[in-house]
Amino acid sequence: MSDFNQPLGGNIMPRFGGPATMMRLPTQESAAGLDAAFIGIPMDIGTSNRPGTRLGPRQIRDESRMLRPYNMATRAAPFESLQVADIGDVPINTFHLPKSVDIITAFYDDVLKHDCIPLTLGGEHTLTLPILRAIAKKHGPVGLIHIDAHADVNEHMFGEPIAHGTPFRRAQEEGLLAHGKVVQIGLRGTGYAAEDFDWCRGQGFRVVPAEECWYRSLAPLMEEVREQMGDVPVYISFDIDGLDPSVAPGTGTVEMGGLTSAQGLEIVRGAAGLNIVGCDLVEVSPPYDPSGNTALMGATLLYEMLCVLPGVKHGD
């Protein structure tokens, strides 16, 4: 028997049965004793277009039943290396966004005091700001790999400083991001002015528009990103709308011309070897994809994030 928690196998319990946890892993109430934890944040009160991301964590967990413990492509064996569990959802206040932000930070403060790496199931992108606040308390300013159709650096939305389109402006202003260590990949679509992405560039962010990714492998890009990040602590934030809606339609603010699913995998796999201290997968909105395929994309990317965490062993 392994000393590490194991996902419930499909030959022990049919995949449509068993616990409704991420990868049908054991659950526990806190992060005590864990190297990594899957955490849901069922929130959509900061969205600006189609809602529904409050249902994202539940459907991601459901679709994760297809995932098996060993990564055949990269040879990563996370469940032979790390103690992992699903510690449930953050109990947000669904009627009050600022209170929810504080609740999230306090929850992650507790997770991080156990030296546990959080892997977050979203939920909309507002949630990344309170997580980064907690991460920065422990690790200092972090490098950021941000995959998204949108830069999420609005100064405000309807006069509000915190919403799903503002987290990275607030994070930069609050000193949560390491200087020269931010990469945004997949930005695209229409805007209000030609300068919409220039604020990011002015802060020293590397901006890689989706058009620069078309028809190419992103493995060379990730070689450059690894060199750029060096050994600083790194956070990965993956908005599912970074992928093209042809493969991930279940989200609130879709933009055509996005990344392929294979490019999404290349980005996450290309982060192997970095000092990753946290990850999230956000903006899955189940009502807009009854097939569940968007949630399956999200679940798979979260598993791939687990596979690139420090300390994961690889098979021969």
CSV table of C-alpha atoms in Angstrom, one decimal:
chain,number,residue,atom,x,y,z
A,1,MET,CA,0.0,0.0,0.0
A,2,SER,CA,1.2,3.5,-0.8
A,3,ASP,CA,1.7,6.0,2.0
A,4,PHE,CA,0.1,8.6,-0.3
A,5,ASN,CA,-3.6,9.2,-1.0
A,6,GLN,CA,-4.7,7.7,-4.3
A,7,PRO,CA,-7.5,8.6,-6.6
A,8,LEU,CA,-10.2,6.0,-6.6
A,9,GLY,CA,-9.6,3.7,-9.7
A,10,GLY,CA,-12.1,3.0,-12.4
A,11,ASN,CA,-11.7,-0.8,-11.9
A,12,ILE,CA,-12.5,-0.6,-8.2
A,13,MET,CA,-15.6,1.7,-8.5
A,14,PRO,CA,-17.3,2.6,-11.8
A,15,ARG,CA,-16.4,6.1,-12.9
A,16,PHE,CA,-19.9,7.3,-12.5
A,17,GLY,CA,-19.9,6.3,-8.8
A,18,GLY,CA,-17.7,7.0,-5.8
A,19,PRO,CA,-17.0,10.3,-4.1
A,20,ALA,CA,-17.7,13.6,-5.9
A,21,THR,CA,-14.2,15.0,-5.2
A,22,MET,CA,-11.4,16.0,-7.5
A,23,MET,CA,-10.2,12.8,-9.1
A,24,ARG,CA,-12.2,11.0,-6.5
A,25,LEU,CA,-9.5,11.7,-3.9
A,26,PRO,CA,-10.0,11.4,-0.2
A,27,THR,CA,-11.2,14.6,1.5
A,28,GLN,CA,-10.3,16.3,4.7
A,29,GLU,CA,-11.2,19.5,6.5
A,30,SER,CA,-7.9,21.3,6.5
A,31,ALA,CA,-4.5,21.2,4.7
A,32,ALA,CA,-2.7,19.7,7.6
A,33,GLY,CA,-0.3,17.0,6.5
A,34,LEU,CA,-0.8,17.7,2.8
A,35,ASP,CA,1.8,18.7,0.2
A,36,ALA,CA,-0.9,19.9,-2.2
A,37,ALA,CA,-4.7,20.5,-1.9
A,38,PHE,CA,-7.5,20.9,-4.4
A,39,ILE,CA,-9.8,23.7,-3.2
A,40,GLY,CA,-13.0,25.0,-4.8
A,41,ILE,CA,-14.2,28.6,-4.8
A,42,PRO,CA,-17.8,28.5,-6.1
A,43,MET,CA,-18.2,32.2,-6.9
A,44,ASP,CA,-19.6,34.3,-9.8
A,45,ILE,CA,-20.6,37.5,-8.0
A,46,GLY,CA,-17.7,39.4,-9.7
A,47,THR,CA,-18.6,38.4,-13.3
A,48,SER,CA,-19.5,41.0,-15.9
A,49,ASN,CA,-21.3,39.0,-18.6
A,50,ARG,CA,-22.7,35.4,-18.3
A,51,PRO,CA,-22.8,34.0,-14.8
A,52,GLY,CA,-22.6,30.4,-13.7
A,53,THR,CA,-19.1,30.0,-12.5
A,54,ARG,CA,-20.4,29.3,-9.0
A,55,LEU,CA,-21.2,25.9,-10.4
A,56,GLY,CA,-17.7,25.4,-11.9
A,57,PRO,CA,-15.9,23.6,-9.0
A,58,ARG,CA,-18.7,21.0,-8.8
A,59,GLN,CA,-18.6,20.2,-12.5
A,60,ILE,CA,-14.8,20.2,-12.7
A,61,ARG,CA,-14.8,17.6,-9.9
A,62,ASP,CA,-17.5,15.5,-11.7
A,63,GLU,CA,-15.6,15.5,-15.0
A,64,SER,CA,-12.3,14.7,-13.2
A,65,ARG,CA,-13.5,11.2,-12.7
A,66,MET,CA,-11.9,10.4,-16.1
A,67,LEU,CA,-8.4,11.2,-14.9
A,68,ARG,CA,-6.0,8.5,-13.9
A,69,PRO,CA,-3.0,8.9,-11.5
A,70,TYR,CA,-0.1,8.5,-13.9
A,71,ASN,CA,0.8,11.0,-16.7
A,72,MET,CA,1.6,8.9,-19.7
A,73,ALA,CA,3.0,11.9,-21.7
A,74,THR,CA,5.4,13.4,-19.1
A,75,ARG,CA,5.9,10.3,-16.9
A,76,ALA,CA,4.9,12.3,-13.8
A,77,ALA,CA,3.6,10.3,-10.9
A,78,PRO,CA,2.2,12.9,-8.5
A,79,PHE,CA,0.4,10.4,-6.3
A,80,GLU,CA,3.7,8.5,-5.7
A,81,SER,CA,5.4,11.8,-4.7
A,82,LEU,CA,3.0,14.1,-2.8
A,83,GLN,CA,0.2,13.8,-0.2
A,84,VAL,CA,-2.8,15.3,-1.9
A,85,ALA,CA,-6.5,15.6,-0.9
A,86,ASP,CA,-9.6,17.6,-1.8
A,87,ILE,CA,-10.3,20.0,1.1
A,88,GLY,CA,-13.7,21.2,-0.2
A,89,ASP,CA,-14.9,24.7,-0.9
A,90,VAL,CA,-14.2,28.1,0.5
A,91,PRO,CA,-17.4,29.3,2.3
A,92,ILE,CA,-17.8,32.6,0.5
A,93,ASN,CA,-20.5,35.2,1.2
A,94,THR,CA,-22.4,35.0,-2.1
A,95,PHE,CA,-24.2,38.3,-1.4
A,96,HIS,CA,-21.0,40.4,-0.7
A,97,LEU,CA,-18.0,40.4,-3.0
A,98,PRO,CA,-15.6,42.4,-0.7
A,99,LYS,CA,-16.4,40.1,2.3
A,100,SER,CA,-15.8,37.1,0.1
A,101,VAL,CA,-12.4,38.4,-0.9
A,102,ASP,CA,-11.4,38.6,2.7
A,103,ILE,CA,-12.8,35.2,3.4
A,104,ILE,CA,-10.7,33.7,0.6
A,105,THR,CA,-7.5,35.3,1.9
A,106,ALA,CA,-8.1,34.0,5.4
A,107,PHE,CA,-8.8,30.5,4.1
A,108,TYR,CA,-5.6,30.5,2.1
A,109,ASP,CA,-3.6,31.9,5.0
A,110,ASP,CA,-4.6,28.7,6.9
A,111,VAL,CA,-3.7,26.5,3.9
A,112,LEU,CA,-0.3,28.0,3.5
A,113,LYS,CA,0.6,27.8,7.2
A,114,HIS,CA,0.7,24.0,6.6
A,115,ASP,CA,3.3,24.4,3.7
A,116,CYS,CA,0.6,23.1,1.3
A,117,ILE,CA,0.4,24.2,-2.3
A,118,PRO,CA,-3.1,25.2,-3.3
A,119,LEU,CA,-4.7,24.1,-6.6
A,120,THR,CA,-7.9,26.1,-7.0
A,121,LEU,CA,-11.0,25.2,-8.9
A,122,GLY,CA,-12.9,28.4,-9.9
A,123,GLY,CA,-15.1,30.3,-9.8
A,124,GLU,CA,-14.5,33.6,-11.5
A,125,HIS,CA,-11.2,35.4,-11.8
A,126,THR,CA,-11.7,37.8,-8.9
A,127,LEU,CA,-10.6,35.0,-6.7
A,128,THR,CA,-7.0,35.2,-7.8
A,129,LEU,CA,-6.4,38.5,-6.1
A,130,PRO,CA,-7.2,37.3,-2.5
A,131,ILE,CA,-5.2,34.2,-3.1
A,132,LEU,CA,-2.2,36.2,-4.3
A,133,ARG,CA,-2.5,38.3,-1.1
A,134,ALA,CA,-2.2,35.2,1.0
A,135,ILE,CA,0.6,33.8,-1.2
A,136,ALA,CA,2.6,37.1,-1.0
A,137,LYS,CA,2.4,37.0,2.8
A,138,LYS,CA,4.3,33.7,2.8
A,139,HIS,CA,6.5,33.9,-0.3
A,140,GLY,CA,6.8,37.6,-1.1
A,141,PRO,CA,6.1,38.9,-4.6
A,142,VAL,CA,5.7,36.1,-7.1
A,143,GLY,CA,6.2,35.5,-10.8
A,144,LEU,CA,3.0,35.0,-12.7
A,145,ILE,CA,2.1,32.9,-15.7
A,146,HIS,CA,-1.4,34.1,-16.7
A,147,ILE,CA,-3.3,32.4,-19.5
A,148,ASP,CA,-6.4,34.3,-20.6
A,149,ALA,CA,-8.3,36.0,-23.4
A,150,HIS,CA,-8.3,39.2,-21.3
A,151,ALA,CA,-5.6,41.1,-19.4
A,152,ASP,CA,-7.9,41.6,-16.4
A,153,VAL,CA,-6.2,44.9,-15.6
A,154,ASN,CA,-9.2,47.2,-15.7
A,155,GLU,CA,-8.8,50.2,-13.4
A,156,HIS,CA,-12.4,49.6,-12.3
A,157,MET,CA,-15.7,48.0,-13.4
A,158,PHE,CA,-18.8,50.1,-12.9
A,159,GLY,CA,-16.8,52.1,-10.5
A,160,GLU,CA,-15.8,49.1,-8.4
A,161,PRO,CA,-12.1,48.4,-7.8
A,162,ILE,CA,-12.5,44.6,-7.4
A,163,ALA,CA,-14.2,42.4,-10.0
A,164,HIS,CA,-13.1,39.6,-12.4
A,165,GLY,CA,-11.6,42.1,-14.8
A,166,THR,CA,-9.4,43.9,-12.2
A,167,PRO,CA,-7.3,41.4,-10.2
A,168,PHE,CA,-4.0,41.8,-11.9
A,169,ARG,CA,-4.1,45.6,-11.8
A,170,ARG,CA,-4.8,45.4,-8.0
A,171,ALA,CA,-2.1,42.7,-7.6
A,172,GLN,CA,0.5,44.9,-9.4
A,173,GLU,CA,-0.5,48.0,-7.4
A,174,GLU,CA,-0.2,46.1,-4.1
A,175,GLY,CA,3.3,44.8,-4.9
A,176,LEU,CA,2.2,41.1,-5.0
A,177,LEU,CA,3.9,40.4,-8.4
A,178,ALA,CA,7.7,40.2,-8.9
A,179,HIS,CA,9.1,42.8,-11.2
A,180,GLY,CA,9.8,41.5,-14.7
A,181,LYS,CA,8.4,38.1,-13.9
A,182,VAL,CA,4.8,38.4,-15.3
A,183,VAL,CA,3.8,36.7,-18.6
A,184,GLN,CA,0.3,36.9,-20.1
A,185,ILE,CA,-0.5,34.4,-22.9
A,186,GLY,CA,-3.5,34.3,-25.2
A,187,LEU,CA,-4.8,37.8,-25.0
A,188,ARG,CA,-7.1,38.7,-27.8
A,189,GLY,CA,-10.5,40.1,-29.0
A,190,THR,CA,-11.9,43.5,-29.3
A,191,GLY,CA,-11.2,46.5,-27.0
A,192,TYR,CA,-12.1,50.0,-26.2
A,193,ALA,CA,-8.8,51.6,-27.3
A,194,ALA,CA,-5.6,50.6,-29.1
A,195,GLU,CA,-3.8,51.0,-25.8
A,196,ASP,CA,-5.8,48.4,-23.9
A,197,PHE,CA,-2.9,46.0,-23.4
A,198,ASP,CA,-0.3,48.7,-23.2
A,199,TRP,CA,-0.7,49.2,-19.4
A,200,CYS,CA,0.6,45.7,-19.0
A,201,ARG,CA,3.6,46.3,-21.2
A,202,GLY,CA,4.2,49.5,-19.3
A,203,GLN,CA,4.5,47.5,-16.1
A,204,GLY,CA,7.1,45.2,-17.6
A,205,PHE,CA,4.7,42.4,-18.2
A,206,ARG,CA,5.5,40.2,-21.2
A,207,VAL,CA,2.3,40.1,-23.4
A,208,VAL,CA,1.9,37.2,-25.8
A,209,PRO,CA,-1.3,37.8,-27.9
A,210,ALA,CA,-3.2,34.8,-29.2
A,211,GLU,CA,-2.3,35.7,-32.7
A,212,GLU,CA,1.4,35.1,-31.9
A,213,CYS,CA,0.5,31.6,-30.8
A,214,TRP,CA,-1.5,30.5,-33.9
A,215,TYR,CA,-0.1,27.5,-35.9
A,216,ARG,CA,2.9,27.0,-33.6
A,217,SER,CA,4.1,25.0,-30.7
A,218,LEU,CA,4.4,26.9,-27.5
A,219,ALA,CA,7.2,24.8,-26.1
A,220,PRO,CA,9.9,27.3,-27.3
A,221,LEU,CA,7.9,30.1,-25.6
A,222,MET,CA,7.9,28.2,-22.3
A,223,GLU,CA,11.7,27.7,-22.6
A,224,GLU,CA,11.9,31.5,-22.6
A,225,VAL,CA,9.4,31.8,-19.7
A,226,ARG,CA,11.4,29.3,-17.6
A,227,GLU,CA,14.5,31.4,-18.1
A,228,GLN,CA,12.7,34.6,-17.3
A,229,MET,CA,11.2,33.2,-14.1
A,230,GLY,CA,14.4,31.7,-12.8
A,231,ASP,CA,14.0,30.4,-9.2
A,232,VAL,CA,11.5,33.0,-7.9
A,233,PRO,CA,8.2,31.6,-6.5
A,234,VAL,CA,5.7,31.3,-9.4
A,235,TYR,CA,1.9,31.3,-9.5
A,236,ILE,CA,-0.1,30.0,-12.5
A,237,SER,CA,-3.5,31.4,-13.2
A,238,PHE,CA,-5.3,29.8,-16.1
A,239,ASP,CA,-8.6,31.3,-17.3
A,240,ILE,CA,-10.4,28.7,-19.3
A,241,ASP,CA,-11.4,31.4,-21.9
A,242,GLY,CA,-7.7,31.4,-22.8
A,243,LEU,CA,-8.6,28.3,-24.8
A,244,ASP,CA,-10.7,28.8,-28.0
A,245,PRO,CA,-14.5,28.4,-27.5
A,246,SER,CA,-14.4,25.5,-30.0
A,247,VAL,CA,-12.9,23.4,-27.2
A,248,ALA,CA,-14.0,25.3,-24.2
A,249,PRO,CA,-17.4,27.1,-24.8
A,250,GLY,CA,-18.6,26.9,-21.2
A,251,THR,CA,-17.4,30.2,-19.9
A,252,GLY,CA,-18.8,33.7,-19.5
A,253,THR,CA,-16.7,36.0,-21.8
A,254,VAL,CA,-15.9,34.0,-24.9
A,255,GLU,CA,-13.5,35.3,-27.6
A,256,MET,CA,-12.8,33.5,-30.8
A,257,GLY,CA,-9.2,32.7,-32.0
A,258,GLY,CA,-7.9,31.3,-28.8
A,259,LEU,CA,-5.4,28.7,-27.8
A,260,THR,CA,-5.8,25.0,-28.7
A,261,SER,CA,-6.1,22.4,-26.0
A,262,ALA,CA,-2.7,21.1,-27.0
A,263,GLN,CA,-1.2,24.6,-26.5
A,264,GLY,CA,-2.8,24.8,-23.1
A,265,LEU,CA,-1.1,21.5,-22.2
A,266,GLU,CA,2.2,22.8,-23.6
A,267,ILE,CA,2.1,25.9,-21.4
A,268,VAL,CA,1.4,24.0,-18.2
A,269,ARG,CA,3.9,21.2,-18.9
A,270,GLY,CA,6.4,23.8,-19.9
A,271,ALA,CA,6.3,25.2,-16.3
A,272,ALA,CA,7.9,22.0,-15.0
A,273,GLY,CA,11.0,22.8,-13.0
A,274,LEU,CA,9.8,26.2,-11.8
A,275,ASN,CA,9.3,27.0,-8.1
A,276,ILE,CA,5.5,26.8,-8.3
A,277,VAL,CA,3.7,27.9,-5.1
A,278,GLY,CA,0.1,27.9,-6.3
A,279,CYS,CA,-2.2,27.5,-9.3
A,280,ASP,CA,-5.8,28.1,-10.3
A,281,LEU,CA,-8.2,27.2,-13.1
A,282,VAL,CA,-11.0,29.7,-13.3
A,283,GLU,CA,-14.1,30.8,-15.3
A,284,VAL,CA,-15.7,27.4,-16.0
A,285,SER,CA,-19.4,28.1,-16.4
A,286,PRO,CA,-21.3,24.8,-16.7
A,287,PRO,CA,-24.6,26.2,-18.0
A,288,TYR,CA,-23.0,27.2,-21.3
A,289,ASP,CA,-21.6,23.7,-22.0
A,290,PRO,CA,-24.0,20.9,-21.1
A,291,SER,CA,-21.6,18.3,-22.6
A,292,GLY,CA,-19.2,19.0,-19.7
A,293,ASN,CA,-16.2,19.2,-22.1
A,294,THR,CA,-15.1,22.6,-20.8
A,295,ALA,CA,-15.0,21.3,-17.2
A,296,LEU,CA,-13.1,18.3,-18.4
A,297,MET,CA,-10.5,20.7,-20.0
A,298,GLY,CA,-10.3,22.4,-16.7
A,299,ALA,CA,-9.9,19.2,-14.7
A,300,THR,CA,-7.2,18.0,-17.0
A,301,LEU,CA,-5.3,21.2,-16.8
A,302,LEU,CA,-5.5,21.2,-13.0
A,303,TYR,CA,-4.1,17.6,-13.0
A,304,GLU,CA,-1.3,18.8,-15.3
A,305,MET,CA,-0.6,21.6,-12.8
A,306,LEU,CA,-0.3,19.0,-10.0
A,307,CYS,CA,2.2,17.1,-12.2
A,308,VAL,CA,4.6,20.0,-12.5
A,309,LEU,CA,4.7,20.9,-8.8
A,310,PRO,CA,8.1,20.7,-7.1
A,311,GLY,CA,8.9,17.3,-5.7
A,312,VAL,CA,6.9,15.3,-8.2
A,313,LYS,CA,8.7,12.1,-9.2
A,314,HIS,CA,8.9,10.8,-12.8
A,315,GLY,CA,8.9,7.2,-14.1
A,316,ASP,CA,11.5,5.7,-16.3
